């Protein structure tokens, strides 16, 4: 199981990598644009925030095959162990095949259907990223898509891993992992909501109050 943070916030990555078993960081063009930091400096800093370990995901902007390949090679030279994110379009599928011939790590992104994800897996993508909550908003069932994709991957012995993305609730994350997804990527707010809860705080406060009342101190 791999857990990633979906962010370009270096301080949050540094903080949460000490709390959660983070495998790396995923980004996309929108996330990097919000950071207002050049990708050439951002990716190494995200890597450093994880202690020099972990995997970084970064996406191409181009829509034509040749420029996709050029951008992928450029991204790959910025930080080691980087996975190139390629949108699963007609051009994207060609780019995935060509990048795998160059032995690059590739993720097929913007997956909205089982058939689309399957084509990316068959093209050789190391990861595919179904957009769970976005599919739900369109009237589809994101968790079901993840489940069916994982069934096909297992049935046909494909090496592709599902990296489920686009979550709104911790329950969606758990359901995807129960469906067999190998990895999930979490926005910062959702990562905190998984490890924080008012009811947990209430329980801990009750323990402390009872102990303090009995022994007149708040420690052992």
PDB file of C-alpha atoms in Angstrom:
ATOM      1  CA  UNK A   1       0.000   0.000   0.000  1.00  0.00           C
ATOM      2  CA  UNK A   2       1.340   3.428  -0.979  1.00  0.00           C
ATOM      3  CA  UNK A   3       0.066   6.718   0.443  1.00  0.00           C
ATOM      4  CA  UNK A   4       0.930   9.961  -1.331  1.00  0.00           C
ATOM      5  CA  UNK A   5       0.244  13.615  -0.611  1.00  0.00           C
ATOM      6  CA  UNK A   6      -1.355  15.573  -3.449  1.00  0.00           C
ATOM      7  CA  UNK A   7       0.234  18.968  -2.937  1.00  0.00           C
ATOM      8  CA  UNK A   8       3.100  21.335  -3.660  1.00  0.00           C
ATOM      9  CA  UNK A   9       3.187  22.715  -0.108  1.00  0.00           C
ATOM     10  CA  UNK A  10       6.744  22.003   0.987  1.00  0.00           C
ATOM     11  CA  UNK A  11       6.166  22.751   4.683  1.00  0.00           C
ATOM     12  CA  UNK A  12       3.124  20.474   4.862  1.00  0.00           C
ATOM     13  CA  UNK A  13       5.035  17.701   3.125  1.00  0.00           C
ATOM     14  CA  UNK A  14       7.867  18.086   5.640  1.00  0.00           C
ATOM     15  CA  UNK A  15       5.414  18.006   8.561  1.00  0.00           C
ATOM     16  CA  UNK A  16       3.181  15.157   7.401  1.00  0.00           C
ATOM     17  CA  UNK A  17       6.047  12.954   6.229  1.00  0.00           C
ATOM     18  CA  UNK A  18       6.986  12.675   9.901  1.00  0.00           C
ATOM     19  CA  UNK A  19       3.454  11.616  10.850  1.00  0.00           C
ATOM     20  CA  UNK A  20       2.178   9.452   8.009  1.00  0.00           C
ATOM     21  CA  UNK A  21       3.925   6.635   6.101  1.00  0.00           C
ATOM     22  CA  UNK A  22       4.246   8.806   2.998  1.00  0.00           C
ATOM     23  CA  UNK A  23       5.540   7.109  -0.155  1.00  0.00           C
ATOM     24  CA  UNK A  24       5.878  10.385  -2.029  1.00  0.00           C
ATOM     25  CA  UNK A  25       4.113  13.424  -3.468  1.00  0.00           C
ATOM     26  CA  UNK A  26       1.838  13.822  -6.477  1.00  0.00           C
ATOM     27  CA  UNK A  27       1.453  17.113  -8.305  1.00  0.00           C
ATOM     28  CA  UNK A  28      -0.364  18.375 -11.372  1.00  0.00           C
ATOM     29  CA  UNK A  29      -0.128  21.581 -13.405  1.00  0.00           C
ATOM     30  CA  UNK A  30      -2.825  23.311 -11.324  1.00  0.00           C
ATOM     31  CA  UNK A  31      -1.138  22.442  -8.032  1.00  0.00           C
ATOM     32  CA  UNK A  32       2.247  23.649  -9.259  1.00  0.00           C
ATOM     33  CA  UNK A  33       0.695  26.839 -10.689  1.00  0.00           C
ATOM     34  CA  UNK A  34      -0.796  27.615  -7.268  1.00  0.00           C
ATOM     35  CA  UNK A  35       2.636  27.267  -5.675  1.00  0.00           C
ATOM     36  CA  UNK A  36       3.985  29.972  -8.021  1.00  0.00           C
ATOM     37  CA  UNK A  37       7.351  28.195  -8.001  1.00  0.00           C
ATOM     38  CA  UNK A  38       9.225  26.908 -11.053  1.00  0.00           C
ATOM     39  CA  UNK A  39       9.034  23.149 -11.437  1.00  0.00           C
ATOM     40  CA  UNK A  40      12.842  22.994 -11.668  1.00  0.00           C
ATOM     41  CA  UNK A  41      13.174  24.141  -8.042  1.00  0.00           C
ATOM     42  CA  UNK A  42       9.882  22.805  -6.666  1.00  0.00           C
ATOM     43  CA  UNK A  43      10.411  19.100  -7.359  1.00  0.00           C
ATOM     44  CA  UNK A  44      13.845  18.894  -5.676  1.00  0.00           C
ATOM     45  CA  UNK A  45      12.510  20.829  -2.675  1.00  0.00           C
ATOM     46  CA  UNK A  46       9.563  18.459  -2.317  1.00  0.00           C
ATOM     47  CA  UNK A  47      12.027  15.573  -2.444  1.00  0.00           C
ATOM     48  CA  UNK A  48      14.192  17.215   0.209  1.00  0.00           C
ATOM     49  CA  UNK A  49      11.132  17.763   2.406  1.00  0.00           C
ATOM     50  CA  UNK A  50      10.765  13.963   2.547  1.00  0.00           C
ATOM     51  CA  UNK A  51      14.368  13.539   3.605  1.00  0.00           C
ATOM     52  CA  UNK A  52      15.537  12.832   0.072  1.00  0.00           C
ATOM     53  CA  UNK A  53      13.366   9.740  -0.142  1.00  0.00           C
ATOM     54  CA  UNK A  54      10.023   9.073  -1.795  1.00  0.00           C
ATOM     55  CA  UNK A  55       8.652   9.326  -5.274  1.00  0.00           C
ATOM     56  CA  UNK A  56       7.561  12.516  -7.051  1.00  0.00           C
ATOM     57  CA  UNK A  57       4.827  12.640  -9.706  1.00  0.00           C
ATOM     58  CA  UNK A  58       4.742  15.508 -12.220  1.00  0.00           C
ATOM     59  CA  UNK A  59       2.582  16.030 -15.293  1.00  0.00           C
ATOM     60  CA  UNK A  60       3.232  17.193 -18.832  1.00  0.00           C
ATOM     61  CA  UNK A  61       1.329  20.170 -20.220  1.00  0.00           C
ATOM     62  CA  UNK A  62       1.589  19.432 -23.948  1.00  0.00           C
ATOM     63  CA  UNK A  63      -1.176  17.707 -25.885  1.00  0.00           C
ATOM     64  CA  UNK A  64       0.751  16.529 -28.928  1.00  0.00           C
ATOM     65  CA  UNK A  65       2.880  13.397 -28.785  1.00  0.00           C
ATOM     66  CA  UNK A  66       6.303  14.836 -29.622  1.00  0.00           C
ATOM     67  CA  UNK A  67       6.067  17.683 -27.120  1.00  0.00           C
ATOM     68  CA  UNK A  68       4.696  15.337 -24.471  1.00  0.00           C
ATOM     69  CA  UNK A  69       7.830  13.231 -24.884  1.00  0.00           C
ATOM     70  CA  UNK A  70      10.079  16.309 -24.759  1.00  0.00           C
ATOM     71  CA  UNK A  71       8.430  17.579 -21.574  1.00  0.00           C
ATOM     72  CA  UNK A  72       8.533  14.121 -19.981  1.00  0.00           C
ATOM     73  CA  UNK A  73      12.281  13.853 -20.584  1.00  0.00           C
ATOM     74  CA  UNK A  74      12.768  17.322 -19.146  1.00  0.00           C
ATOM     75  CA  UNK A  75      10.783  16.467 -16.013  1.00  0.00           C
ATOM     76  CA  UNK A  76      12.671  13.228 -15.607  1.00  0.00           C
ATOM     77  CA  UNK A  77      15.959  15.129 -15.444  1.00  0.00           C
ATOM     78  CA  UNK A  78      14.802  17.436 -12.632  1.00  0.00           C
ATOM     79  CA  UNK A  79      14.600  14.881  -9.820  1.00  0.00           C
ATOM     80  CA  UNK A  80      15.382  11.202  -9.646  1.00  0.00           C
ATOM     81  CA  UNK A  81      12.669   8.576  -9.170  1.00  0.00           C
ATOM     82  CA  UNK A  82      10.118  10.885 -10.825  1.00  0.00           C
ATOM     83  CA  UNK A  83       6.949   9.436 -12.343  1.00  0.00           C
ATOM     84  CA  UNK A  84       5.682  11.228 -15.454  1.00  0.00           C
ATOM     85  CA  UNK A  85       1.933  11.847 -15.487  1.00  0.00           C
ATOM     86  CA  UNK A  86       0.343  11.599 -18.932  1.00  0.00           C
ATOM     87  CA  UNK A  87      -3.369  12.315 -19.524  1.00  0.00           C
ATOM     88  CA  UNK A  88      -5.010   9.268 -21.096  1.00  0.00           C
ATOM     89  CA  UNK A  89      -6.021  10.629 -24.489  1.00  0.00           C
ATOM     90  CA  UNK A  90      -5.232   9.220 -27.931  1.00  0.00           C
ATOM     91  CA  UNK A  91      -1.956  11.151 -27.988  1.00  0.00           C
ATOM     92  CA  UNK A  92      -1.355  10.255 -24.355  1.00  0.00           C
ATOM     93  CA  UNK A  93      -1.587   6.531 -25.008  1.00  0.00           C
ATOM     94  CA  UNK A  94       1.027   6.817 -27.757  1.00  0.00           C
ATOM     95  CA  UNK A  95       3.249   8.864 -25.449  1.00  0.00           C
ATOM     96  CA  UNK A  96       2.920   6.278 -22.664  1.00  0.00           C
ATOM     97  CA  UNK A  97       4.104   3.531 -25.013  1.00  0.00           C
ATOM     98  CA  UNK A  98       7.066   5.574 -26.215  1.00  0.00           C
ATOM     99  CA  UNK A  99       8.094   6.616 -22.714  1.00  0.00           C
ATOM    100  CA  UNK A 100       8.000   3.011 -21.513  1.00  0.00           C
ATOM    101  CA  UNK A 101      10.354   2.126 -24.386  1.00  0.00           C
ATOM    102  CA  UNK A 102      12.712   4.665 -22.796  1.00  0.00           C
ATOM    103  CA  UNK A 103      12.327   2.884 -19.438  1.00  0.00           C
ATOM    104  CA  UNK A 104      10.615   5.837 -17.777  1.00  0.00           C
ATOM    105  CA  UNK A 105       8.081   5.553 -14.970  1.00  0.00           C
ATOM    106  CA  UNK A 106       4.665   6.659 -16.205  1.00  0.00           C
ATOM    107  CA  UNK A 107       1.250   7.296 -14.690  1.00  0.00           C
ATOM    108  CA  UNK A 108      -1.866   7.502 -16.857  1.00  0.00           C
ATOM    109  CA  UNK A 109      -3.925  10.312 -15.342  1.00  0.00           C
ATOM    110  CA  UNK A 110      -7.425  11.776 -15.656  1.00  0.00           C
ATOM    111  CA  UNK A 111      -9.108   8.354 -15.688  1.00  0.00           C
ATOM    112  CA  UNK A 112     -12.906   8.613 -15.798  1.00  0.00           C
ATOM    113  CA  UNK A 113     -13.900   5.121 -16.924  1.00  0.00           C
ATOM    114  CA  UNK A 114     -12.902   1.473 -16.652  1.00  0.00           C
ATOM    115  CA  UNK A 115     -12.181   1.175 -20.372  1.00  0.00           C
ATOM    116  CA  UNK A 116      -9.964   4.261 -20.362  1.00  0.00           C
ATOM    117  CA  UNK A 117      -7.969   2.985 -17.397  1.00  0.00           C
ATOM    118  CA  UNK A 118      -7.623  -0.451 -18.970  1.00  0.00           C
ATOM    119  CA  UNK A 119      -6.211   1.029 -22.190  1.00  0.00           C
ATOM    120  CA  UNK A 120      -3.597   2.936 -20.164  1.00  0.00           C
ATOM    121  CA  UNK A 121      -2.639  -0.254 -18.339  1.00  0.00           C
ATOM    122  CA  UNK A 122      -2.343  -2.163 -21.601  1.00  0.00           C
ATOM    123  CA  UNK A 123      -0.188   0.658 -23.002  1.00  0.00           C
ATOM    124  CA  UNK A 124       2.265  -0.074 -20.192  1.00  0.00           C
ATOM    125  CA  UNK A 125       1.525   2.599 -17.584  1.00  0.00           C
ATOM    126  CA  UNK A 126       3.113   1.820 -14.227  1.00  0.00           C
ATOM    127  CA  UNK A 127       0.248   3.593 -12.459  1.00  0.00           C
ATOM    128  CA  UNK A 128      -3.228   4.745 -13.435  1.00  0.00           C
ATOM    129  CA  UNK A 129      -5.129   7.436 -11.553  1.00  0.00           C
ATOM    130  CA  UNK A 130      -8.936   7.168 -11.524  1.00  0.00           C
ATOM    131  CA  UNK A 131     -10.591  10.385 -10.317  1.00  0.00           C
ATOM    132  CA  UNK A 132     -12.968   8.974  -7.707  1.00  0.00           C
ATOM    133  CA  UNK A 133     -14.922  11.993  -6.458  1.00  0.00           C
ATOM    134  CA  UNK A 134     -15.003  13.667  -9.862  1.00  0.00           C
ATOM    135  CA  UNK A 135     -16.633  10.536 -11.284  1.00  0.00           C
ATOM    136  CA  UNK A 136     -19.172  10.591  -8.460  1.00  0.00           C
ATOM    137  CA  UNK A 137     -20.018  14.201  -9.304  1.00  0.00           C
ATOM    138  CA  UNK A 138     -20.710  13.184 -12.901  1.00  0.00           C
ATOM    139  CA  UNK A 139     -23.170  10.524 -11.780  1.00  0.00           C
ATOM    140  CA  UNK A 140     -20.762   7.615 -12.031  1.00  0.00           C
ATOM    141  CA  UNK A 141     -19.501   5.447  -9.159  1.00  0.00           C
ATOM    142  CA  UNK A 142     -15.815   6.159  -8.599  1.00  0.00           C
ATOM    143  CA  UNK A 143     -15.205   3.350  -6.135  1.00  0.00           C
ATOM    144  CA  UNK A 144     -16.897   0.850  -8.442  1.00  0.00           C
ATOM    145  CA  UNK A 145     -14.644   1.977 -11.307  1.00  0.00           C
ATOM    146  CA  UNK A 146     -11.599   1.379  -9.080  1.00  0.00           C
ATOM    147  CA  UNK A 147     -12.927  -2.050  -8.081  1.00  0.00           C
ATOM    148  CA  UNK A 148     -13.596  -3.117 -11.679  1.00  0.00           C
ATOM    149  CA  UNK A 149     -10.236  -1.822 -12.862  1.00  0.00           C
ATOM    150  CA  UNK A 150      -8.459  -3.760 -10.140  1.00  0.00           C
ATOM    151  CA  UNK A 151     -10.423  -6.892 -11.096  1.00  0.00           C
ATOM    152  CA  UNK A 152      -9.257  -6.587 -14.707  1.00  0.00           C
ATOM    153  CA  UNK A 153      -5.661  -5.859 -13.687  1.00  0.00           C
ATOM    154  CA  UNK A 154      -5.584  -8.909 -11.438  1.00  0.00           C
ATOM    155  CA  UNK A 155      -7.459 -11.146 -13.888  1.00  0.00           C
ATOM    156  CA  UNK A 156      -5.036 -10.406 -16.722  1.00  0.00           C
ATOM    157  CA  UNK A 157      -1.933 -10.220 -14.534  1.00  0.00           C
ATOM    158  CA  UNK A 158      -1.033  -6.657 -15.532  1.00  0.00           C
ATOM    159  CA  UNK A 159       1.794  -4.950 -13.597  1.00  0.00           C
ATOM    160  CA  UNK A 160      -0.053  -1.600 -13.421  1.00  0.00           C
ATOM    161  CA  UNK A 161      -0.913  -0.165 -10.008  1.00  0.00           C
ATOM    162  CA  UNK A 162      -4.041   1.859  -9.307  1.00  0.00           C
ATOM    163  CA  UNK A 163      -3.240   5.177  -7.655  1.00  0.00           C
ATOM    164  CA  UNK A 164      -6.708   6.432  -6.767  1.00  0.00           C
ATOM    165  CA  UNK A 165      -7.127  10.207  -6.675  1.00  0.00           C
ATOM    166  CA  UNK A 166      -9.750  12.913  -6.208  1.00  0.00           C
ATOM    167  CA  UNK A 167     -11.214  12.267  -2.767  1.00  0.00           C
ATOM    168  CA  UNK A 168     -13.621  14.193  -0.588  1.00  0.00           C
ATOM    169  CA  UNK A 169     -13.986  11.878   2.415  1.00  0.00           C
ATOM    170  CA  UNK A 170     -11.865   9.352   4.320  1.00  0.00           C
ATOM    171  CA  UNK A 171     -14.520   6.718   3.562  1.00  0.00           C
ATOM    172  CA  UNK A 172     -13.830   7.008  -0.168  1.00  0.00           C
ATOM    173  CA  UNK A 173     -10.150   6.376   0.528  1.00  0.00           C
ATOM    174  CA  UNK A 174     -10.871   3.277   2.622  1.00  0.00           C
ATOM    175  CA  UNK A 175     -13.331   1.934   0.052  1.00  0.00           C
ATOM    176  CA  UNK A 176     -10.747   2.261  -2.719  1.00  0.00           C
ATOM    177  CA  UNK A 177      -8.150   0.423  -0.658  1.00  0.00           C
ATOM    178  CA  UNK A 178     -10.719  -2.279   0.140  1.00  0.00           C
ATOM    179  CA  UNK A 179     -11.344  -2.531  -3.601  1.00  0.00           C
ATOM    180  CA  UNK A 180      -7.704  -3.441  -4.116  1.00  0.00           C
ATOM    181  CA  UNK A 181      -6.133  -0.110  -5.093  1.00  0.00           C
ATOM    182  CA  UNK A 182      -2.393  -0.235  -4.476  1.00  0.00           C
ATOM    183  CA  UNK A 183      -2.069   3.482  -3.783  1.00  0.00           C
ATOM    184  CA  UNK A 184      -4.015   6.626  -2.928  1.00  0.00           C
ATOM    185  CA  UNK A 185      -3.091  10.288  -3.030  1.00  0.00           C
ATOM    186  CA  UNK A 186      -4.534  12.686  -0.474  1.00  0.00           C
ATOM    187  CA  UNK A 187      -4.949  16.449  -0.471  1.00  0.00           C
ATOM    188  CA  UNK A 188      -3.583  18.034   2.691  1.00  0.00           C
ATOM    189  CA  UNK A 189      -6.970  18.750   4.311  1.00  0.00           C
ATOM    190  CA  UNK A 190      -8.092  15.158   3.818  1.00  0.00           C
ATOM    191  CA  UNK A 191      -4.813  13.809   5.197  1.00  0.00           C
ATOM    192  CA  UNK A 192      -5.411  15.778   8.386  1.00  0.00           C
ATOM    193  CA  UNK A 193      -9.052  14.715   8.599  1.00  0.00           C
ATOM    194  CA  UNK A 194      -7.922  11.090   8.603  1.00  0.00           C
ATOM    195  CA  UNK A 195      -5.709  11.560  11.650  1.00  0.00           C
ATOM    196  CA  UNK A 196      -7.750  14.183  13.525  1.00  0.00           C
ATOM    197  CA  UNK A 197     -11.182  13.842  15.122  1.00  0.00           C
ATOM    198  CA  UNK A 198     -13.099  15.872  17.734  1.00  0.00           C
ATOM    199  CA  UNK A 199     -14.409  12.664  19.318  1.00  0.00           C
ATOM    200  CA  UNK A 200     -10.855  11.386  19.778  1.00  0.00           C
ATOM    201  CA  UNK A 201      -9.899  14.693  21.399  1.00  0.00           C
ATOM    202  CA  UNK A 202     -12.914  14.417  23.703  1.00  0.00           C
ATOM    203  CA  UNK A 203     -11.916  10.894  24.759  1.00  0.00           C
ATOM    204  CA  UNK A 204      -8.320  11.922  25.471  1.00  0.00           C
ATOM    205  CA  UNK A 205      -9.481  14.979  27.434  1.00  0.00           C
ATOM    206  CA  UNK A 206     -11.753  12.739  29.524  1.00  0.00           C
ATOM    207  CA  UNK A 207      -8.848  10.418  30.327  1.00  0.00           C
ATOM    208  CA  UNK A 208      -6.696  13.392  31.350  1.00  0.00           C
ATOM    209  CA  UNK A 209      -9.447  14.942  33.482  1.00  0.00           C
ATOM    210  CA  UNK A 210     -10.157  11.686  35.321  1.00  0.00           C
ATOM    211  CA  UNK A 211      -6.459  11.101  35.987  1.00  0.00           C
ATOM    212  CA  UNK A 212      -5.946  14.681  37.156  1.00  0.00           C
ATOM    213  CA  UNK A 213      -8.952  14.475  39.488  1.00  0.00           C
ATOM    214  CA  UNK A 214      -7.675  11.241  41.057  1.00  0.00           C
ATOM    215  CA  UNK A 215      -3.941  12.041  41.313  1.00  0.00           C
ATOM    216  CA  UNK A 216      -3.813  15.851  41.047  1.00  0.00           C
ATOM    217  CA  UNK A 217      -1.437  15.723  38.062  1.00  0.00           C
ATOM    218  CA  UNK A 218      -1.692  15.379  34.270  1.00  0.00           C
ATOM    219  CA  UNK A 219       1.153  12.921  33.702  1.00  0.00           C
ATOM    220  CA  UNK A 220       2.260   9.540  34.986  1.00  0.00           C
TER     221      UNK A 220
END
